[in-house]
Structures are given as structure tokens and as C-alpha cells.
Coordinates of C-alpha atoms and ligand atoms in Angstrom, one line a residue:
M1 CA 6.7 7.4 17.3
D2 CA 6.5 9.6 20.4
K3 CA 3.5 8.5 22.6
G4 CA 2.0 12.0 22.6
F5 CA 2.0 12.1 18.8
R6 CA 0.3 8.7 18.6
E7 CA -2.4 9.7 21.0
Y8 CA -3.0 13.0 19.4
L9 CA -3.2 11.4 15.9
D10 CA -5.5 8.7 17.1
K11 CA -7.9 11.4 18.4
F12 CA -8.5 12.6 14.8
V13 CA -7.4 9.9 12.4
E14 CA -10.5 7.7 12.7
F15 CA -11.0 4.5 10.8
T16 CA -13.6 4.6 8.1
N17 CA -14.5 0.9 8.4
Q18 CA -15.2 -0.4 11.9
Y19 CA -14.2 -4.0 11.1
N20 CA -10.8 -2.6 9.9
K21 CA -10.3 -1.0 13.3
E22 CA -10.8 -4.4 14.9
I23 CA -8.4 -6.0 12.5
Y24 CA -5.8 -3.3 13.1
Y25 CA -5.8 -3.6 16.9
A26 CA -6.2 -7.4 16.9
N27 CA -3.0 -7.7 14.8
Q28 CA -0.9 -5.3 16.8
G29 CA 2.2 -7.0 18.3
R30 CA 2.0 -10.1 16.1
D31 CA 5.5 -11.3 15.1
D32 CA 4.4 -13.6 12.4
I33 CA 3.2 -10.9 10.0
Q34 CA 4.7 -7.8 8.5
A35 CA 3.3 -4.7 10.0
P36 CA 0.1 -3.3 8.6
V37 CA 0.2 0.4 7.7
E38 CA -0.6 2.9 10.5
P39 CA -4.0 4.6 10.6
E40 CA -2.5 7.8 9.3
T41 CA -1.1 6.1 6.3
G42 CA -4.4 4.3 5.7
R43 CA -6.3 7.5 6.0
F44 CA -3.8 9.2 3.7
L45 CA -4.5 6.6 1.0
A46 CA -8.2 7.2 1.5
F47 CA -7.6 10.9 1.2
L48 CA -5.7 10.5 -2.1
I49 CA -8.4 8.3 -3.5
K50 CA -11.1 10.8 -2.6
M51 CA -9.1 13.8 -3.8
T52 CA -8.2 12.4 -7.2
G53 CA -11.5 10.6 -7.7
A54 CA -9.6 7.4 -8.4
R55 CA -11.7 4.5 -9.7
K56 CA -9.1 1.8 -10.1
V57 CA -6.3 1.1 -7.6
L58 CA -3.7 -1.6 -7.4
E59 CA -2.1 -2.7 -4.2
L60 CA 1.1 -4.8 -4.1
G61 CA 1.4 -6.4 -0.6
C62 CA -2.1 -7.0 0.9
G63 CA -0.9 -8.5 4.2
V64 CA -4.0 -9.2 6.3
A65 CA -5.9 -6.6 4.2
N66 CA -5.7 -3.5 6.6
S67 CA -4.6 -1.0 3.9
A68 CA -6.8 -2.9 1.3
I69 CA -9.9 -2.2 3.5
W70 CA -9.0 1.5 3.9
M71 CA -8.8 1.9 0.2
A72 CA -11.8 -0.3 -0.8
Q73 CA -14.1 1.5 1.6
T74 CA -13.3 4.8 -0.1
L75 CA -13.4 3.2 -3.6
K76 CA -16.9 1.8 -2.9
E77 CA -18.1 5.3 -2.1
Q78 CA -17.1 6.6 -5.5
G79 CA -17.8 3.6 -7.7
G80 CA -14.3 2.2 -7.9
V81 CA -12.5 -1.1 -7.4
L82 CA -9.3 -2.3 -5.7
Y83 CA -7.0 -5.0 -7.1
T84 CA -4.7 -6.4 -4.3
V85 CA -1.8 -8.9 -4.6
D86 CA 0.0 -11.0 -2.1
N87 CA 1.9 -14.3 -2.3
H88 CA 1.9 -15.3 1.3
P89 CA 0.7 -19.0 1.8
R90 CA -0.7 -18.5 5.3
T91 CA -1.9 -15.0 5.7
W92 CA -3.7 -15.0 2.4
K93 CA -6.6 -16.9 4.0
E94 CA -6.8 -14.2 6.7
A95 CA -6.8 -11.5 4.1
V96 CA -9.7 -13.1 2.2
E97 CA -11.7 -13.5 5.4
N98 CA -11.0 -10.0 6.5
V99 CA -12.2 -8.5 3.2
E100 CA -15.3 -10.6 3.4
K101 CA -16.1 -9.6 7.0
S102 CA -15.5 -5.9 6.1
G103 CA -18.4 -6.1 3.7
L104 CA -16.3 -5.0 0.8
K105 CA -15.7 -8.2 -1.1
E106 CA -17.5 -7.0 -4.3
Y107 CA -15.1 -4.1 -4.5
V108 CA -11.9 -6.1 -4.2
T109 CA -10.2 -8.4 -6.8
M110 CA -7.9 -10.5 -4.8
I111 CA -4.8 -12.0 -6.6
H112 CA -2.8 -14.6 -4.7
S113 CA 0.4 -14.4 -6.6
D114 CA 4.0 -13.2 -6.7
A115 CA 3.9 -9.4 -7.4
D116 CA 6.2 -9.7 -10.4
E117 CA 4.0 -12.3 -12.1
A118 CA 0.8 -10.3 -11.2
V119 CA 2.1 -7.0 -12.7
R120 CA 3.2 -8.8 -15.9
K121 CA -0.3 -10.4 -16.3
L122 CA -2.1 -7.2 -15.5
R123 CA -0.1 -5.5 -18.2
E124 CA -0.9 -8.2 -20.7
Q125 CA -4.6 -7.6 -19.9
G126 CA -4.1 -4.0 -20.8
L127 CA -5.1 -2.7 -17.4
E128 CA -4.2 0.7 -16.1
F129 CA -4.6 2.2 -12.6
D130 CA -5.2 5.6 -11.1
I131 CA -3.1 4.7 -8.1
V132 CA -0.6 1.9 -7.4
F133 CA 0.3 1.3 -3.7
Q134 CA 3.6 -0.6 -3.3
D135 CA 4.0 -2.3 0.0
C136 CA 5.4 -5.8 -0.7
A137 CA 9.0 -7.1 -0.5
K138 CA 11.4 -4.1 -0.6
Y139 CA 13.9 -5.7 -3.0
I140 CA 11.1 -6.0 -5.6
Y141 CA 10.3 -2.3 -6.0
T142 CA 13.1 -1.9 -8.4
V143 CA 12.6 -5.3 -10.0
I144 CA 9.0 -4.5 -11.1
Y145 CA 9.7 -0.8 -11.6
E146 CA 9.0 -0.7 -15.3
D147 CA 5.8 -2.8 -15.1
V148 CA 4.5 -0.6 -12.3
A149 CA 5.4 2.6 -14.2
A150 CA 3.5 1.2 -17.2
L151 CA 0.5 0.2 -15.1
V152 CA -0.1 3.6 -13.7
K153 CA -2.1 6.0 -15.9
K154 CA -0.8 9.3 -17.1
G155 CA -1.9 11.7 -14.3
G156 CA -1.9 8.7 -11.8
I157 CA 0.2 8.2 -8.7
I158 CA 2.6 5.6 -7.4
V159 CA 2.6 5.5 -3.6
A160 CA 5.6 3.5 -2.3
D161 CA 5.7 2.7 1.4
D162 CA 8.7 2.3 3.7
T163 CA 10.9 4.5 1.5
M164 CA 12.6 6.2 4.5
F165 CA 14.0 2.8 5.7
P166 CA 17.6 4.0 4.9
V167 CA 17.3 6.4 7.9
C168 CA 15.0 4.5 10.2
E169 CA 16.3 2.9 13.4
N170 CA 16.1 -0.9 13.8
V171 CA 15.7 -1.6 10.1
R172 CA 18.1 -4.0 8.4
P173 CA 20.6 -2.1 6.2
N174 CA 19.9 -4.2 3.2
L175 CA 16.2 -3.1 3.3
G176 CA 17.4 0.5 3.5
R177 CA 19.6 -0.1 0.5
H178 CA 16.7 -1.4 -1.6
M179 CA 14.7 1.6 -0.7
D180 CA 17.5 4.0 -1.4
R181 CA 17.9 2.4 -4.9
Y182 CA 14.2 2.8 -5.5
N183 CA 14.2 6.5 -4.4
M184 CA 17.3 7.2 -6.6
Q185 CA 15.6 5.6 -9.6
I186 CA 12.2 7.3 -9.3
F187 CA 13.4 10.8 -8.3
A188 CA 15.6 10.7 -11.5
D189 CA 12.8 9.5 -13.7
K190 CA 11.6 12.3 -15.9
R191 CA 8.2 10.6 -16.5
F192 CA 7.4 11.3 -12.8
F193 CA 7.3 14.2 -10.4
S194 CA 8.1 12.7 -7.0
T195 CA 8.2 13.8 -3.4
M196 CA 8.7 12.1 0.0
L197 CA 6.6 12.3 3.1
P198 CA 7.8 11.2 6.6
V199 CA 4.6 9.3 7.3
G200 CA 5.1 5.9 8.9
H201 CA 8.4 4.7 7.6
G202 CA 8.2 7.1 4.7
L203 CA 6.1 7.4 1.6
T204 CA 7.4 8.3 -1.8
L205 CA 4.7 9.8 -4.0
S206 CA 5.3 9.8 -7.8
W207 CA 2.9 11.6 -10.1
K208 CA 3.0 10.4 -13.7
I209 CA 3.2 13.5 -15.8
Ligands
LIG1 C1 4.1 -4.9 5.0 S1 3.1 -6.3 4.5 C2 1.7 -5.5 3.7 C3 0.8 -4.8 4.7 C4 -0.5 -4.3 4.1 N1 -0.2 -3.3 3.0 C5 -1.3 -3.6 5.2 O1 -1.1 -2.4 5.5 O2 -2.2 -4.2 5.8 C6 3.9 -6.9 3.1 C7 3.2 -8.0 2.4 O3 3.9 -8.2 1.1 C8 3.8 -9.6 0.8 N2 4.9 -9.9 -0.2 C9 6.2 -9.8 0.0 N3 6.9 -10.1 -1.1 C10 5.9 -10.3 -2.1 C11 6.0 -10.7 -3.4 N4 7.2 -10.8 -4.1 N5 4.8 -10.8 -4.1 C12 3.7 -10.7 -3.5 N6 3.5 -10.4 -2.2 C13 4.7 -10.2 -1.5 C14 4.0 -10.3 2.1 O4 3.5 -11.6 2.1 C15 3.3 -9.4 3.1 O5 2.0 -9.8 3.4

């Protein structure tokens, strides 16, 4: 992103949890983790949760819990909870610590698991979510497509991150292809009304009608 854009955004898009701000900047430039979402994406997730009055949100791909804290902070304020899933053997410990240090532990159910297994189990438990935020391995968006579609309530929203990978510079073509397949599938799916926003590496928003 253009430096001027970044500086201007940072002037307004303030973090809602101070510890999250520390995590975000402390983890910048690390090459052993996948990038946390940018503040404008985190704040957009918070905005959606507030606007829809969401009470139950599922995140697939917790990383070191940056986006999880954005969402949990907002959910706390309106009596909601976040379920977050990640299968990483090493960064999971960091995610757990970060959620604890953010003061939001009681609002977050942390599931250390592969996303495909987690969504299957959540369905077996009969759970439904107001919002599902997809930010795990790109190939898996289409693999778990039907489970995610079933887990989101009627009137709920799926927010999928990195969906403009097909046209982003410095992104491996196979990742772009996975995202293209996902976009093709969800934009053609009559159960949803979808749109795409060029925030971060792209967000596809799908409202379950
Ligand atoms: C881009 S990072 C998530 C960043 C996080 N949403 C944030 O903004 O802080 C993607 C995460 O997905 C996890 N992941 C990848 N494939 C997965 C899978 N099949 N099941 C569960 N987690 C997975 C990785 O371990 C990684 O931590």
C-alpha cells in the first residue's frame, strides 16, 4: 500500500484494544508467521459485528490472535462470544497467551484443530454463527465450503480474507487459483448475495439470504 494511504488510515483506524496494538506492531516483519490482518480489516470486522449486533462469531485461522482480539473486544461489549480455530503447533501457544493478556479470555473459545475437523464437529453440535471469518489455508476455503455455508445463520455473513489474491503482486499463482475458485463458487451460489471489497488482499462478503 502507498505510504501516504497507510499513514492517513493509521490516523483514524485506531485499535480498540491496546494490547492488540502491541501485538500487531511486535509481530510486524516476522517471517515465521502468516501476516495478521491490517488494522483496517480488523476494524471492519469490529464494524460488522457492531452493525449486525452479532453475538456468535467463528474465525478459521487465528494466527497469533490479532483479528480474534479485534472481534472479541467488540463481542464482549455486546454480550457475544468468539470461537477461533487454528492448527499451528507453535503459534497456538502465542495465540492463547495473547488472548489471555488482552483480557478477553472469557469471551473466546479456542479450538486447536484442523479447520475441516473443527467445522464438522461444530455442525455436529448444532451450532450456528452470525458471522464466519475465513482466514486459514487458502486451498481449504472450497474444501470446507458446505460446512461453512451450513454454520452461518440465515441473515448471517461469511467474510473471506485474501480473495483478491488472483490479482495481487507477489502472491503465488496457486494461492490465487484457490481464491478464484472460491469466488466463482460463492458468487454463483444462490443461497448468498456476495460482494468484494479491496481491503487488504481483498474481502469477499457473502450474506446468507
Ligand atoms: C493468515 S494467518 C491468520 C491471521 C489471523 N487471522 C490474524 O489476523 O491475526 C492463517 C492461519 O491459518 C492457520 N491455518 C492454515 N491452515 C489451517 C487449517 N487447515 N486448519 C486450521 N488452521 C489453519 C495457520 O496456522 C495460520 O495461523
